[in-house]
Short mmCIF file of C-alpha atoms in Angstrom, two decimals:
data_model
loop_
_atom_site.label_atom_id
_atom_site.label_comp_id
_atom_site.label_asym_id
_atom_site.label_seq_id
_atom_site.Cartn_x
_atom_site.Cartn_y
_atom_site.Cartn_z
CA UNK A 7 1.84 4.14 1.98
CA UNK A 8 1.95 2.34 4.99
CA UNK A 9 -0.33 -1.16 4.64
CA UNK A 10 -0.63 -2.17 8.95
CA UNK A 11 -0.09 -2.06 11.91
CA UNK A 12 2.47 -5.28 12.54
CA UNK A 13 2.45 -7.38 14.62
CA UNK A 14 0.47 -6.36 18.23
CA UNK A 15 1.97 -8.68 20.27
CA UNK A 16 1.41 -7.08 23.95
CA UNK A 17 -2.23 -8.42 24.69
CA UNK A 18 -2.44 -7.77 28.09
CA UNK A 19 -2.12 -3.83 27.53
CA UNK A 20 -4.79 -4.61 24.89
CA UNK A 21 -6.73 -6.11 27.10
CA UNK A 22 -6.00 -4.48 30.58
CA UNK A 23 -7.02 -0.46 30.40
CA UNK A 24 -5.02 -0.44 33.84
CA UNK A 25 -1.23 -1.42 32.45
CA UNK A 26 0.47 0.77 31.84
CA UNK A 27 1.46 0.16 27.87
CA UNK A 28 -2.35 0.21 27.25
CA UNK A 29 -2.32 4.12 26.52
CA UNK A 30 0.51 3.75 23.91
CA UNK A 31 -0.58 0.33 22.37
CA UNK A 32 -3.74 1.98 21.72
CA UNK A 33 -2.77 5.18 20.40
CA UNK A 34 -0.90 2.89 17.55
CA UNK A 35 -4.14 0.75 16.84
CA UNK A 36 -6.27 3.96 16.30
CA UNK A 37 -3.64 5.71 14.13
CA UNK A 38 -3.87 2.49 12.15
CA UNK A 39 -7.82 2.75 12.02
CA UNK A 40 -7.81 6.55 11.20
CA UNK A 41 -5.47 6.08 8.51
CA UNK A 42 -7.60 2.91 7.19
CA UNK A 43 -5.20 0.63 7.22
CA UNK A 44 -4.82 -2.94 9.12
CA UNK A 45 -4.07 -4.50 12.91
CA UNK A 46 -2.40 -7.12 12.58
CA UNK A 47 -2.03 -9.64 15.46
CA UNK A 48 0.29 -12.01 17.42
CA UNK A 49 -2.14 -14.49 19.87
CA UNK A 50 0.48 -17.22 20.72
CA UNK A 51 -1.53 -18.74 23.84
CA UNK A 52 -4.72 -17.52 22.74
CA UNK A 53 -6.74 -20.70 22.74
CA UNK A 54 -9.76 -20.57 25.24
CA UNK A 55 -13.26 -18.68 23.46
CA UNK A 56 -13.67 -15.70 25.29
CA UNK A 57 -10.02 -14.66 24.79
CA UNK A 58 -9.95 -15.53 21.53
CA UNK A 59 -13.20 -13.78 20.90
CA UNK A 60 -12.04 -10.92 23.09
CA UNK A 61 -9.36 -10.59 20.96
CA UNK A 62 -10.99 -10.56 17.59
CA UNK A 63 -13.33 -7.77 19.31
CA UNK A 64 -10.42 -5.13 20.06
CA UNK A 65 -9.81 -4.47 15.73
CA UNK A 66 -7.31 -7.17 15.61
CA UNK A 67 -7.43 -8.80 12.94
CA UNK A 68 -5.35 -11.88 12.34
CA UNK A 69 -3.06 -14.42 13.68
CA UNK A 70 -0.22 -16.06 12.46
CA UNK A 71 0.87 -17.98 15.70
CA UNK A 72 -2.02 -21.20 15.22
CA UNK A 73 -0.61 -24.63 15.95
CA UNK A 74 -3.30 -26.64 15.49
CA UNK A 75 -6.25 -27.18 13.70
CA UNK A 76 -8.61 -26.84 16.71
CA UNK A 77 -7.22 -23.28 17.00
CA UNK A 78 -6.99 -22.48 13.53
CA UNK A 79 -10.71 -23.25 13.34
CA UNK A 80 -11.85 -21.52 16.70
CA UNK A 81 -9.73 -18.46 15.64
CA UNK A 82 -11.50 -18.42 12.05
CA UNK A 83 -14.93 -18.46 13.80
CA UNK A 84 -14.20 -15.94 15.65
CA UNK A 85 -13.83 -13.63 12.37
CA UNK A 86 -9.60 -13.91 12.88
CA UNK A 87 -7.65 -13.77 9.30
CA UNK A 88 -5.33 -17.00 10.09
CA UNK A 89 -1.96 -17.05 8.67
CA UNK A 90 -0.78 -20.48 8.58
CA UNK A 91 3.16 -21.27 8.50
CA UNK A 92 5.31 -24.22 8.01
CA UNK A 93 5.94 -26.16 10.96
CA UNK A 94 2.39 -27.32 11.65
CA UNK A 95 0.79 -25.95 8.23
CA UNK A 96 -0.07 -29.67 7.15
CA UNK A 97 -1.44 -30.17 10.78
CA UNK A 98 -3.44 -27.23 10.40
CA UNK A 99 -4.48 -27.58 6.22
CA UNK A 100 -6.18 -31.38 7.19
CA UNK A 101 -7.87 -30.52 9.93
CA UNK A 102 -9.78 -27.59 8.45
CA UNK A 103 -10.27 -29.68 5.28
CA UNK A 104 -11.79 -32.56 8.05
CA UNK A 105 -13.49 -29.73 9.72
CA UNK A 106 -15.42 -29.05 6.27
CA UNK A 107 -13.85 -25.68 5.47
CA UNK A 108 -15.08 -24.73 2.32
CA UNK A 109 -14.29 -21.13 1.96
CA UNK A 110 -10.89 -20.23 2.50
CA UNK A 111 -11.08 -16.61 1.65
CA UNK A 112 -10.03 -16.03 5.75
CA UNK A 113 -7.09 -17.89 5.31
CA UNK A 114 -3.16 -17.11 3.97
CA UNK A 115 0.38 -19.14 4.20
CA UNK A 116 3.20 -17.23 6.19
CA UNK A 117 6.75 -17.45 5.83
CA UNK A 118 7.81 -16.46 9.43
CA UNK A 119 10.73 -17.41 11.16
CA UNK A 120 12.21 -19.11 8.28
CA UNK A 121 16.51 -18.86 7.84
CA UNK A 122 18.10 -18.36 4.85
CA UNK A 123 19.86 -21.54 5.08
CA UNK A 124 16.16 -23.00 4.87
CA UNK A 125 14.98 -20.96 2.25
CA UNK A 126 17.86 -22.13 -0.58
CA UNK A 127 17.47 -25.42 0.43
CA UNK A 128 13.70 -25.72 0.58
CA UNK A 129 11.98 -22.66 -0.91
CA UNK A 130 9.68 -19.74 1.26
CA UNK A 131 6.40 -19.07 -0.24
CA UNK A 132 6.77 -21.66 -3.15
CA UNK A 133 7.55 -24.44 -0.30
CA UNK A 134 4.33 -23.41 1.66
CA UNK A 135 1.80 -23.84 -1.15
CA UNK A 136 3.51 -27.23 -1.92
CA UNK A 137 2.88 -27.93 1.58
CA UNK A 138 -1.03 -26.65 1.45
CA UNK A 139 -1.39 -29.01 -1.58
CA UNK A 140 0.53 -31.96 -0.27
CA UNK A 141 -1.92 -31.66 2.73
CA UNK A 142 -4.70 -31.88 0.49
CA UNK A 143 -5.95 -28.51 -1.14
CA UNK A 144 -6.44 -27.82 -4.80
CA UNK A 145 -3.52 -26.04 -6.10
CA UNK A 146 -5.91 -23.04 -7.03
CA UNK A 147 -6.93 -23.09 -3.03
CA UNK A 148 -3.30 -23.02 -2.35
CA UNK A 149 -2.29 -20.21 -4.77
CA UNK A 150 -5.15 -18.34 -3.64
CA UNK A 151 -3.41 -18.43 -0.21
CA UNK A 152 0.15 -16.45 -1.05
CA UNK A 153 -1.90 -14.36 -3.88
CA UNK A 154 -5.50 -12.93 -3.80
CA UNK A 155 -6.18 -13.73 -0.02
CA UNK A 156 -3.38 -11.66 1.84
CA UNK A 157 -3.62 -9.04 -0.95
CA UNK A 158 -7.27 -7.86 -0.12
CA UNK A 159 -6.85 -8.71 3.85
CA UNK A 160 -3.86 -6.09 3.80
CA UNK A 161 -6.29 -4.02 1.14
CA UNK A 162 -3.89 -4.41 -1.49
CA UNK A 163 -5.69 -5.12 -4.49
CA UNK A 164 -5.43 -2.17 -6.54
CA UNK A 165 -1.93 -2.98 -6.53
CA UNK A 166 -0.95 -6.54 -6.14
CA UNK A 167 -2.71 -10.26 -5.72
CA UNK A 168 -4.12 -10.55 -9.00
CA UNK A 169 -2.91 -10.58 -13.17
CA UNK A 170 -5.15 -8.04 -14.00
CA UNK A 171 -5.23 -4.38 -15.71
CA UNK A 172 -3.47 -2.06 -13.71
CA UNK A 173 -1.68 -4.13 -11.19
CA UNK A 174 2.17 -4.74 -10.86
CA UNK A 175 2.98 -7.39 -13.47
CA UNK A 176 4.60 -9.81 -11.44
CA UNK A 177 3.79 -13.32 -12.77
CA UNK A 178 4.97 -16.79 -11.83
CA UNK A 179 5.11 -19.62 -14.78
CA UNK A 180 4.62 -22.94 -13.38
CA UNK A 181 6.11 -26.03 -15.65
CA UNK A 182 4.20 -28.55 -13.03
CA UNK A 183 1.23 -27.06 -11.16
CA UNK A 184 0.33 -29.88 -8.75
CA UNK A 185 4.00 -30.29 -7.77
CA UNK A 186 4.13 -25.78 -7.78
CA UNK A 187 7.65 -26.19 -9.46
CA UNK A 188 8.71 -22.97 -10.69
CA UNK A 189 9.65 -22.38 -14.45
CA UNK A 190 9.77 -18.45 -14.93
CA UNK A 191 9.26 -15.70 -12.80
CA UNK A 192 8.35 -11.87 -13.75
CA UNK A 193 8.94 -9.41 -11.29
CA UNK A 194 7.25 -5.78 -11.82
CA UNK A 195 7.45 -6.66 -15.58
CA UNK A 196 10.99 -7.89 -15.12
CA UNK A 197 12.31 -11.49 -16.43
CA UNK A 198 13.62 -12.39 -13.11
CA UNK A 199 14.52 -15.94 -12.81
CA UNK A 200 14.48 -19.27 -14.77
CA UNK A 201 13.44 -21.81 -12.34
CA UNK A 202 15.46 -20.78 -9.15
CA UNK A 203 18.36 -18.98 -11.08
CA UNK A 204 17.99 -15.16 -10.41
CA UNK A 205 18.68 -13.25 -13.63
CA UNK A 206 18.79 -9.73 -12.12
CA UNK A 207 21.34 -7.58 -10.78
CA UNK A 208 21.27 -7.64 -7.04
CA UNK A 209 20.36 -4.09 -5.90
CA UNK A 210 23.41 -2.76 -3.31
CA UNK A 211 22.15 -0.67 -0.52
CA UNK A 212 24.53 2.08 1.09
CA UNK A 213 23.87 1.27 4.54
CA UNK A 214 24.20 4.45 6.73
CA UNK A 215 26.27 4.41 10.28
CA UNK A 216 23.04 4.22 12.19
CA UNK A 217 21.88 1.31 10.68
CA UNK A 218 25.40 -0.83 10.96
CA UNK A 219 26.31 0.29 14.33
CA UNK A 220 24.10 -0.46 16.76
CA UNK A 221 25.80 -2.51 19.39
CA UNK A 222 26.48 0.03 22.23
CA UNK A 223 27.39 -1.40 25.32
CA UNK A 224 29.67 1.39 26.52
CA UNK A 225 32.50 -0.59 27.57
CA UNK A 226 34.61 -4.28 26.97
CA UNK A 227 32.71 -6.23 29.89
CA UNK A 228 34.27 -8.69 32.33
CA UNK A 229 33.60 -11.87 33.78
CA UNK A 230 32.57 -9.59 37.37
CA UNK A 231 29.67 -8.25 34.56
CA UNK A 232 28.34 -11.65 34.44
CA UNK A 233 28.83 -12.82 38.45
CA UNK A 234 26.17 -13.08 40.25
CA UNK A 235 26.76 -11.98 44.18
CA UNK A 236 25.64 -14.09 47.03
CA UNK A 237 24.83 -12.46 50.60
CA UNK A 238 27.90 -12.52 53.08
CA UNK A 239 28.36 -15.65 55.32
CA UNK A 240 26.37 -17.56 53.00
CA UNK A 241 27.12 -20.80 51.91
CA UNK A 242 24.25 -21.72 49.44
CA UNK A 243 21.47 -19.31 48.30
CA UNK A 244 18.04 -19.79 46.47
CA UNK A 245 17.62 -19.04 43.49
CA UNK A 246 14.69 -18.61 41.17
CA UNK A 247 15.02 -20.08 37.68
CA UNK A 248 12.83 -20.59 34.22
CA UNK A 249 13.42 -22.69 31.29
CA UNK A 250 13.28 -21.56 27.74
CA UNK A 251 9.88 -21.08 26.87
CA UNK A 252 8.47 -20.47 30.20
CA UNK A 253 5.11 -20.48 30.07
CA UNK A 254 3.79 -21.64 33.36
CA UNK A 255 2.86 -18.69 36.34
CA UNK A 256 5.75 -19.16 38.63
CA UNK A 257 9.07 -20.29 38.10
CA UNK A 258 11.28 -22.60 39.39
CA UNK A 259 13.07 -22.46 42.89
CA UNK A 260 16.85 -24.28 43.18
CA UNK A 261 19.13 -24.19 46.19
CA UNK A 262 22.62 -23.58 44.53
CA UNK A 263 26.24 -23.14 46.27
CA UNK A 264 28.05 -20.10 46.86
CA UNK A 265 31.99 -20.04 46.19
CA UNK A 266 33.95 -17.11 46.57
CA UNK A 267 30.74 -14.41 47.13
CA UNK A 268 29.31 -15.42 43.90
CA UNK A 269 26.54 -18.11 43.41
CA UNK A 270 27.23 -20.88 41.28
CA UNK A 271 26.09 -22.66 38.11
CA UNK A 272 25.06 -26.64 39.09
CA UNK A 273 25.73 -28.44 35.78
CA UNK A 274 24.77 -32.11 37.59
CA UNK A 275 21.38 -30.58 37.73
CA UNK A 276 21.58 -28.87 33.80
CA UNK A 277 21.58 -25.29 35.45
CA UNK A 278 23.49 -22.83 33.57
CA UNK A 279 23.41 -18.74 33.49
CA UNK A 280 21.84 -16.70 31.11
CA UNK A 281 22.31 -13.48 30.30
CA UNK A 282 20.39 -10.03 28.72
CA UNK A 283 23.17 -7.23 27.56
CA UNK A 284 21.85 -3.84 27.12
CA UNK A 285 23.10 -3.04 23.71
CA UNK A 286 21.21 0.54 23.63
CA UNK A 287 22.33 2.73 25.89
CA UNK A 288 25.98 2.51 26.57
CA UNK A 289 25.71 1.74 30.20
CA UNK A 290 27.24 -1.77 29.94
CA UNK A 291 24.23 -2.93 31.82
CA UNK A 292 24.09 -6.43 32.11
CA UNK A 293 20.86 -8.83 33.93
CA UNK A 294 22.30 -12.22 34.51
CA UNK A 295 20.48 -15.58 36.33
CA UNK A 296 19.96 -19.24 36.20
CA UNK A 297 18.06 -21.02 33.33
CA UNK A 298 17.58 -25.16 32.86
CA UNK A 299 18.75 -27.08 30.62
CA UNK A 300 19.16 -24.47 27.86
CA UNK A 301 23.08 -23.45 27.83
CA UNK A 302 26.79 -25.46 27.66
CA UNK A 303 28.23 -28.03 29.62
CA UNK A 304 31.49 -27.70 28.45
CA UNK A 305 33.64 -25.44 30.56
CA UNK A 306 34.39 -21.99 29.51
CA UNK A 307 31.80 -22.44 26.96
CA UNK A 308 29.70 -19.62 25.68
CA UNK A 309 26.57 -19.17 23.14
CA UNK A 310 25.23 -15.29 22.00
CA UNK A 311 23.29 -13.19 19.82
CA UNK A 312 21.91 -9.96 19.07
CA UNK A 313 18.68 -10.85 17.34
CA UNK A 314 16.93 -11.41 20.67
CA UNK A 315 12.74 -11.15 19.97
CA UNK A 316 11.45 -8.94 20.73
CA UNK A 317 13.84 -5.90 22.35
CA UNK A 318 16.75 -7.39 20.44
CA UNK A 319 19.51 -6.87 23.33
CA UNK A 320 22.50 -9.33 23.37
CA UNK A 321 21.82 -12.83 25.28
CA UNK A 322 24.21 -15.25 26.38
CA UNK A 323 23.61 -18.80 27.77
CA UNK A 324 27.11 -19.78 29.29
CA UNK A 325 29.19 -22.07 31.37
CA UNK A 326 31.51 -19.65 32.83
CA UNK A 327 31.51 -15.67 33.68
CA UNK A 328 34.94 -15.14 31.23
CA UNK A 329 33.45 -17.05 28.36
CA UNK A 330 30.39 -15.00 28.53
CA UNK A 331 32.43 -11.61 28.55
CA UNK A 332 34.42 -12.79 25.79
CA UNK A 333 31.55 -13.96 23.41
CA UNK A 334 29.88 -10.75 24.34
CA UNK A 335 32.63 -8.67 23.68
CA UNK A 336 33.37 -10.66 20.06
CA UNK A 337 29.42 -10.28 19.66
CA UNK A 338 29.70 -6.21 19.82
CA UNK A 339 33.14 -5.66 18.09
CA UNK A 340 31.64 -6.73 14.89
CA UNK A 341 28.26 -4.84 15.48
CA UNK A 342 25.99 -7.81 16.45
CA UNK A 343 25.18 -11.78 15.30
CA UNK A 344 26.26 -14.99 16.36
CA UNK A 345 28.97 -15.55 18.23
CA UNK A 346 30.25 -19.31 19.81
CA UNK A 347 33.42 -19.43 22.38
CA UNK A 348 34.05 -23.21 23.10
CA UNK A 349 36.80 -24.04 25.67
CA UNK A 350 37.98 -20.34 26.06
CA UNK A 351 38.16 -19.68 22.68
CA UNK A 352 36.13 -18.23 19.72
CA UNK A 353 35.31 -21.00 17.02
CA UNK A 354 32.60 -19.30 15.23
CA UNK A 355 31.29 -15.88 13.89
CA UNK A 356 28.00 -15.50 12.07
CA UNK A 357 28.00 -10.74 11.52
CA UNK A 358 24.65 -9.55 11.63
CA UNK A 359 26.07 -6.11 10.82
CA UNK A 360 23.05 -4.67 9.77
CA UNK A 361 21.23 -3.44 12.61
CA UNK A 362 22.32 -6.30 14.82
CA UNK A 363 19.98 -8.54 13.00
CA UNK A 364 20.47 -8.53 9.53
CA UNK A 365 23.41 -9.26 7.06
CA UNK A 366 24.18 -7.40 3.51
CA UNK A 367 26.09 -10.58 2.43
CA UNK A 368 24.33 -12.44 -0.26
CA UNK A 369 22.15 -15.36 1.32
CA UNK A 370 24.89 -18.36 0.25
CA UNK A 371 27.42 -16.60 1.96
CA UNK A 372 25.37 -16.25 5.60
CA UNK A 373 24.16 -19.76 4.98
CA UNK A 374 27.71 -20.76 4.90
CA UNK A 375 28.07 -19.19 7.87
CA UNK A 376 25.69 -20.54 9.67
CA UNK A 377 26.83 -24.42 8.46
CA UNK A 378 30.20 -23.50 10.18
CA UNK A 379 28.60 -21.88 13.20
CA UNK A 380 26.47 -25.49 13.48
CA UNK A 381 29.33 -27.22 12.82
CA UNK A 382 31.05 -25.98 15.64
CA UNK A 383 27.94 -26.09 17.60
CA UNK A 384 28.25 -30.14 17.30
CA UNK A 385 30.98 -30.18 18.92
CA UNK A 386 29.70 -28.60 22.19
CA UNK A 387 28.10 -30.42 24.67
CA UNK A 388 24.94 -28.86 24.89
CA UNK A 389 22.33 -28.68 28.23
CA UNK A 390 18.72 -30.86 27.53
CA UNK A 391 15.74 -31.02 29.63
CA UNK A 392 13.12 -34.08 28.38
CA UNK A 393 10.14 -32.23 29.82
CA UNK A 394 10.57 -28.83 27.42
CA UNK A 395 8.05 -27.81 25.01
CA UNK A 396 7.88 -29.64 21.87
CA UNK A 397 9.96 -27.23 19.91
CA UNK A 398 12.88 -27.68 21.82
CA UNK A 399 15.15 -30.41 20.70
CA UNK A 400 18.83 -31.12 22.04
CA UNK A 401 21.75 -29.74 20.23
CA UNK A 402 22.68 -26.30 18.81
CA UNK A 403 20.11 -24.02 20.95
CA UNK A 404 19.39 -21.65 18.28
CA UNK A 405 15.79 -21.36 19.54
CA UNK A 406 16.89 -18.91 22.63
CA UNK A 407 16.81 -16.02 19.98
CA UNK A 408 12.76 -16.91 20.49
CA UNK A 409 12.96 -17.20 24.35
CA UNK A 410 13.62 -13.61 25.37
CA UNK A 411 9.92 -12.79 23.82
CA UNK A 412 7.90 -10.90 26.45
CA UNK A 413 4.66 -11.11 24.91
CA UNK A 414 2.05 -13.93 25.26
CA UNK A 415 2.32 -16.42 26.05
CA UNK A 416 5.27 -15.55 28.00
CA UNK A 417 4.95 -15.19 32.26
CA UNK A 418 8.44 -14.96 34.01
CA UNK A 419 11.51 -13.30 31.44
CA UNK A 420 14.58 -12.09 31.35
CA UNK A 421 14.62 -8.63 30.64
CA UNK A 422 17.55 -5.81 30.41
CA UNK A 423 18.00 -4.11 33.58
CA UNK A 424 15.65 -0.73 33.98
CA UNK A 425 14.61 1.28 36.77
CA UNK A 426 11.60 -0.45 37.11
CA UNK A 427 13.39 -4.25 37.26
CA UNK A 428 17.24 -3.45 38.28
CA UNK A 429 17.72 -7.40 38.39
CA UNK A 430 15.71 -7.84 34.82
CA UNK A 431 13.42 -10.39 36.02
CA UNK A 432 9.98 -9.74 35.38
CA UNK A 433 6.36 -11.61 35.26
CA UNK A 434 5.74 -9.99 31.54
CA UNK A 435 1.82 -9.97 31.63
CA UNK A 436 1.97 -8.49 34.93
CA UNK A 437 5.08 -6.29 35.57
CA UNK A 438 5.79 -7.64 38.26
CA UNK A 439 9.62 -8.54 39.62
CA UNK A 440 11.43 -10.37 42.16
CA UNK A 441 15.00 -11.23 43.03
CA UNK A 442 17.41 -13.38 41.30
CA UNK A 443 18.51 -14.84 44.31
CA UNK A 444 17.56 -14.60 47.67
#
């Protein structure tokens, strides 16, 4: 049984019957509809009324992207099933409690975007109803929102989100309610755990070639991959270039030098390159440009990944063309993850083997991966700019796995090179491209 439809995250084909996802997009919401199951949404951006009631009005039917309580609320209005997770979920929890929400049947606690580092140390689900009733709602509220509520939204009920006849007997013992610490936990009729020590054997999972390797670039790349080439007899260029996060219409415009062919970083000015690797189709296709104040400053420094939301290609933030290849390269011999090259060399390897994105290691044994991958993170010089959004805070960028996103609220992206963007840059809610450099 399949529950949704998760997560539509390409408004402006929802929206627009004239681009040219909207046939597709919609083809998946009906299927959804036909086969009574749910839409679920993604309306990062979505704040002004008649989008957000636009929205609601195409059969989507929740959100989980909310930041504030003003949103939260207008969203709710608006008949939206709100999905509230950590990082502002206390924002959010007080300000519909000020707002006079009483019924909080349209409401649930997500656990999105959450590491396993984070999880050990903090909790997932148990951490956001401690949050919910630290910010003020009754623990039964709170519980209602990671039980009942997301049960009957995803139409659930004869199944899970309630200890009743019939249902799977999964069953959490609390020894303090108001503090939701965790005594015993029954899984499908299971013992499970004692407080957070798992009792179970952990299930292992045969994972087929196709699912471990996915990395297929084609070939080892070189720093020429990563160069970016200047017009003849020039001695500067312009250059167009966005920060993380870019969220305004157009981006940015620098004038940067030109040695041997090839235009140039400017590190005086934060300016590094970034890069999208094709991973797909074996054509060791790479699109390559100038971002701010996201990347290295120490020479022959490079940062990459293969969890890349949403297409999931390779990026690479780095200070030089040969540190790039090499972190690249590293990043596909061992079938995707996290891979740091500081001064020329590698000093830290986080495999994602599964599917580029995922690891069959037990969670303390990635989290110890990532410590040592932070660890060696600290001692980079990292890029800053003052004026990014909120989220972004100086230090290990691990946040650029979120900037290749090319849904809302997302204008001018990086993109892999296609025959409809050769250079990869492309205004995402419009489709339109433009040059690199110029």
């Amino acid at each position: 049984m399949t529950a949704g439809l998760d997560e539509v995250m390409d408004w402006p084909a929802v929206r627009d019957r004239d681009n040219p996802a909207h046939p597709r997009l919609w083809s998946m919401i009906e299927a959804t509809w036909n086969a009574r199951a749910v839409v679920e949404g993604h309306a990062a951006g979505i704040r002004d009324l008649p989008n957000i009631n636009a929205f609601a009005a195409s059969g989507i039917a929740s959100d989980h992207e909310a930041w504030t309580a003003e949103e939260a609320f207008d969203k709710l209005q608006s008949g939206l099933f709100v999905e509230i997770r950590i990082h502002t979920g206390a924002e959010i929890v007080t300000g519909l409690l000020e707002r006079g929400l009483k019924d909080w049947s349209q409401v649930a606690l997500a656990t999105d975007d959450r590491p396993a580092q984070e999880v050990l140390a903090t909790g997932a689900t148990d951490r956001n109803v401690r949050m919910a009733i630290d910010a003020g709602l009754s623990p039964e509220t709170a519980i209602q929102l990671a039980t009942i509520n997301p049960a009957r939204h995803m139409r659930l009920t004869p199944w899970v989100g309630s200890i009743a006849p019939g249902r799977f007997a999964d069953l959490v013992l609390l020894s303090d309610v108001t503090r939701f610490e965790i005594a015993e936990v029954w899984a499908d009729g299971r013992h499970a755990a004692t407080g957070t020590d798992y009792l179970l054997e952990v299930p292992k999972i045969d994972w087929p070639d196709w699912a471990r390797q996915t990395v297929n670039i084609g070939r080892d790349l070189t720093a020429g991959d990563f160069a970016i080439p200047a017009t003849p007899g020039r001695e500067t260029m312009q250059a167009a270039v966005i920060r993380p996060f870019h969220w305004t219409d157009d981006f940015l415009t620098f004038d940067l030098p030109v040695t041997d062919g090839a235009v140039q970083r400017d590190a005086e000015r934060n300016i590094t390159k970034f890069a999208i690797v094709d991973r797909y189709s074996g054509t060791a296709a790479v699109s390559k440009m100038f971002w701010l104040g996201c990347g290295p400053r120490d020479a022959d420094t490079a940062l990459c990944c293969s969890m890349a939301h949403d297409k999931h290609n390779i990026w690479c933030a780095g200070s030089s063309d040969a540190a790039m290849a090499l972190a690249v390269n590293t990043c596909a011999s061992m079938n995707g993850g996290w891979v740091l090259v500081h001064r020329g060399k590698v000093t830290a390897m986080v495999p994602y083997e599964i599917a580029g994105l995922m690891t069959a290691r037990p969670a303390e044994a990635l989290a110890a991966d990532m410590a040592a991958l932070y660890a060696a993170g600290e001692k980079v010089d990292w890029m800053f700019e003052e004026s990014f959004h909120p989220r972004w805070a100086p230090g290990f960028p691990e946040r650029l796995a979120f900037a290749t996103l090319t849904c809302s609220p997302w204008r001018w992206n990086l993109v892999a090179p296609s025959e409809h963007a050769p250079q990869g840059f492309v205004q995402v809610q419009t489709g339109e491209t433009h040059p690199v450099v110029w």
